[in-house]
Short mmCIF file of N, CA and C in Angstrom, two decimals:
data_model
loop_
_atom_site.label_atom_id
_atom_site.label_comp_id
_atom_site.label_asym_id
_atom_site.label_seq_id
_atom_site.Cartn_x
_atom_site.Cartn_y
_atom_site.Cartn_z
N MET F 273 24.41 -17.73 30.36
CA MET F 273 25.14 -17.74 29.14
C MET F 273 26.52 -18.34 29.43
N LEU F 274 26.90 -19.28 28.57
CA LEU F 274 28.20 -19.93 28.71
C LEU F 274 29.01 -19.67 27.44
N ILE F 275 30.18 -19.12 27.60
CA ILE F 275 31.06 -18.86 26.45
C ILE F 275 32.33 -19.67 26.65
N GLU F 276 32.66 -20.44 25.65
CA GLU F 276 33.89 -21.23 25.70
C GLU F 276 34.78 -20.86 24.53
N THR F 277 36.05 -20.84 24.77
CA THR F 277 37.01 -20.56 23.72
C THR F 277 38.00 -21.71 23.64
N HIS F 278 38.15 -22.22 22.45
CA HIS F 278 39.13 -23.28 22.23
C HIS F 278 40.16 -22.77 21.23
N ARG F 279 41.39 -23.02 21.53
CA ARG F 279 42.44 -22.58 20.62
C ARG F 279 43.35 -23.77 20.35
N ASN F 280 43.32 -24.25 19.13
CA ASN F 280 44.16 -25.36 18.74
C ASN F 280 45.32 -24.83 17.89
N ALA F 281 46.20 -24.13 18.49
CA ALA F 281 47.32 -23.53 17.76
C ALA F 281 48.54 -24.43 17.86
N LEU F 282 49.36 -24.35 16.85
CA LEU F 282 50.62 -25.08 16.87
C LEU F 282 51.69 -24.25 17.56
N LEU F 283 52.59 -24.94 18.18
CA LEU F 283 53.78 -24.25 18.67
C LEU F 283 54.61 -23.86 17.45
N PRO F 284 55.37 -22.78 17.54
CA PRO F 284 56.18 -22.38 16.38
C PRO F 284 57.08 -23.49 15.85
N ARG F 285 57.68 -24.25 16.75
CA ARG F 285 58.57 -25.33 16.29
C ARG F 285 57.79 -26.41 15.54
N GLU F 286 56.55 -26.67 15.94
CA GLU F 286 55.74 -27.66 15.23
C GLU F 286 55.35 -27.14 13.85
N GLY F 287 55.00 -25.86 13.78
CA GLY F 287 54.64 -25.26 12.50
C GLY F 287 55.81 -25.27 11.53
N PHE F 288 56.99 -24.91 12.02
CA PHE F 288 58.18 -24.93 11.16
C PHE F 288 58.52 -26.34 10.72
N ALA F 289 58.39 -27.30 11.61
CA ALA F 289 58.69 -28.69 11.25
C ALA F 289 57.75 -29.17 10.15
N MET F 290 56.48 -28.84 10.25
CA MET F 290 55.52 -29.25 9.22
C MET F 290 55.80 -28.55 7.90
N TRP F 291 56.17 -27.26 7.96
CA TRP F 291 56.46 -26.48 6.76
C TRP F 291 57.68 -27.03 6.05
N PHE F 292 58.77 -27.30 6.80
CA PHE F 292 59.98 -27.84 6.18
C PHE F 292 59.75 -29.25 5.65
N ASP F 293 58.92 -30.01 6.34
CA ASP F 293 58.60 -31.36 5.86
C ASP F 293 57.88 -31.29 4.52
N ASP F 294 56.95 -30.36 4.39
CA ASP F 294 56.23 -30.18 3.12
C ASP F 294 57.17 -29.72 2.02
N ALA F 295 58.06 -28.78 2.34
CA ALA F 295 59.01 -28.27 1.34
C ALA F 295 59.97 -29.36 0.90
N LEU F 296 60.45 -30.16 1.84
CA LEU F 296 61.37 -31.25 1.50
C LEU F 296 60.67 -32.29 0.64
N GLY F 297 59.44 -32.64 0.98
CA GLY F 297 58.68 -33.60 0.19
C GLY F 297 58.41 -33.09 -1.21
N ASP F 298 58.15 -31.80 -1.32
CA ASP F 298 57.90 -31.18 -2.62
C ASP F 298 59.14 -31.27 -3.51
N GLN F 299 60.29 -30.97 -2.96
CA GLN F 299 61.54 -31.05 -3.72
C GLN F 299 61.87 -32.50 -4.09
N THR F 300 61.56 -33.42 -3.19
CA THR F 300 61.78 -34.84 -3.48
C THR F 300 60.90 -35.30 -4.63
N ASP F 301 59.64 -34.85 -4.66
CA ASP F 301 58.74 -35.19 -5.77
C ASP F 301 59.28 -34.65 -7.09
N LEU F 302 59.81 -33.42 -7.06
CA LEU F 302 60.38 -32.81 -8.26
C LEU F 302 61.55 -33.64 -8.79
N MET F 303 62.47 -33.99 -7.91
CA MET F 303 63.65 -34.76 -8.34
C MET F 303 63.26 -36.14 -8.86
N ARG F 304 62.30 -36.77 -8.20
CA ARG F 304 61.86 -38.10 -8.64
C ARG F 304 61.20 -38.03 -10.02
N ALA F 305 60.37 -37.03 -10.22
CA ALA F 305 59.70 -36.87 -11.52
C ALA F 305 60.72 -36.60 -12.61
N GLN F 306 61.73 -35.79 -12.34
CA GLN F 306 62.77 -35.52 -13.32
C GLN F 306 63.57 -36.78 -13.63
N GLU F 307 63.87 -37.55 -12.62
CA GLU F 307 64.65 -38.78 -12.80
C GLU F 307 63.88 -39.80 -13.65
N LEU F 308 62.58 -39.91 -13.40
CA LEU F 308 61.77 -40.89 -14.13
C LEU F 308 61.23 -40.35 -15.45
N GLY F 309 61.44 -39.04 -15.69
CA GLY F 309 60.94 -38.44 -16.92
C GLY F 309 59.43 -38.30 -16.94
N LYS F 310 58.84 -38.11 -15.76
CA LYS F 310 57.39 -37.98 -15.65
C LYS F 310 57.02 -36.57 -15.23
N ARG F 311 55.75 -36.26 -15.28
CA ARG F 311 55.24 -34.95 -14.88
C ARG F 311 55.31 -34.80 -13.37
N ASP F 312 55.71 -33.61 -12.93
CA ASP F 312 55.81 -33.30 -11.51
C ASP F 312 54.47 -32.80 -11.00
N TRP F 313 53.80 -33.58 -10.15
CA TRP F 313 52.49 -33.21 -9.63
C TRP F 313 52.58 -32.56 -8.26
N SER F 314 53.78 -32.19 -7.82
CA SER F 314 53.91 -31.49 -6.54
C SER F 314 53.33 -30.08 -6.69
N MET F 315 53.12 -29.41 -5.58
CA MET F 315 52.54 -28.06 -5.63
C MET F 315 53.46 -27.09 -6.38
N SER F 316 54.77 -27.20 -6.16
CA SER F 316 55.67 -26.30 -6.88
C SER F 316 55.73 -26.65 -8.36
N GLY F 317 55.57 -27.92 -8.70
CA GLY F 317 55.54 -28.32 -10.11
C GLY F 317 54.33 -27.76 -10.83
N ILE F 318 53.20 -27.79 -10.17
CA ILE F 318 51.97 -27.22 -10.75
C ILE F 318 52.14 -25.71 -10.93
N PHE F 319 52.73 -25.06 -9.93
CA PHE F 319 52.96 -23.62 -10.01
C PHE F 319 53.92 -23.28 -11.15
N ARG F 320 55.00 -24.05 -11.28
CA ARG F 320 55.97 -23.80 -12.35
C ARG F 320 55.33 -23.94 -13.74
N ARG F 321 54.46 -24.93 -13.90
CA ARG F 321 53.78 -25.11 -15.18
C ARG F 321 52.86 -23.93 -15.50
N LYS F 322 52.16 -23.42 -14.48
CA LYS F 322 51.28 -22.28 -14.70
C LYS F 322 52.09 -21.04 -15.08
N VAL F 323 53.21 -20.82 -14.43
CA VAL F 323 54.05 -19.68 -14.72
C VAL F 323 54.61 -19.79 -16.14
N ARG F 324 55.10 -20.98 -16.51
CA ARG F 324 55.65 -21.16 -17.86
C ARG F 324 54.61 -20.94 -18.94
N ARG F 325 53.36 -21.19 -18.64
CA ARG F 325 52.29 -21.01 -19.61
C ARG F 325 52.15 -19.53 -19.99
N TYR F 326 52.45 -18.63 -19.06
CA TYR F 326 52.27 -17.20 -19.31
C TYR F 326 53.56 -16.47 -19.62
N VAL F 327 54.67 -17.14 -19.60
CA VAL F 327 55.96 -16.47 -19.86
C VAL F 327 56.33 -16.62 -21.31
#
């Protein structure tokens, strides 16, 4: 019997870099959509629309 374990984990600094990159891109999409007067298709924009629907 052969058992192998593979772990493809990110280092904390890599995980934080990817998270901040996503957050920065999301905010950039929001500002661009507001500037152009278009719908914001970023993840936070979709979330905001869903929340506004129920408020």
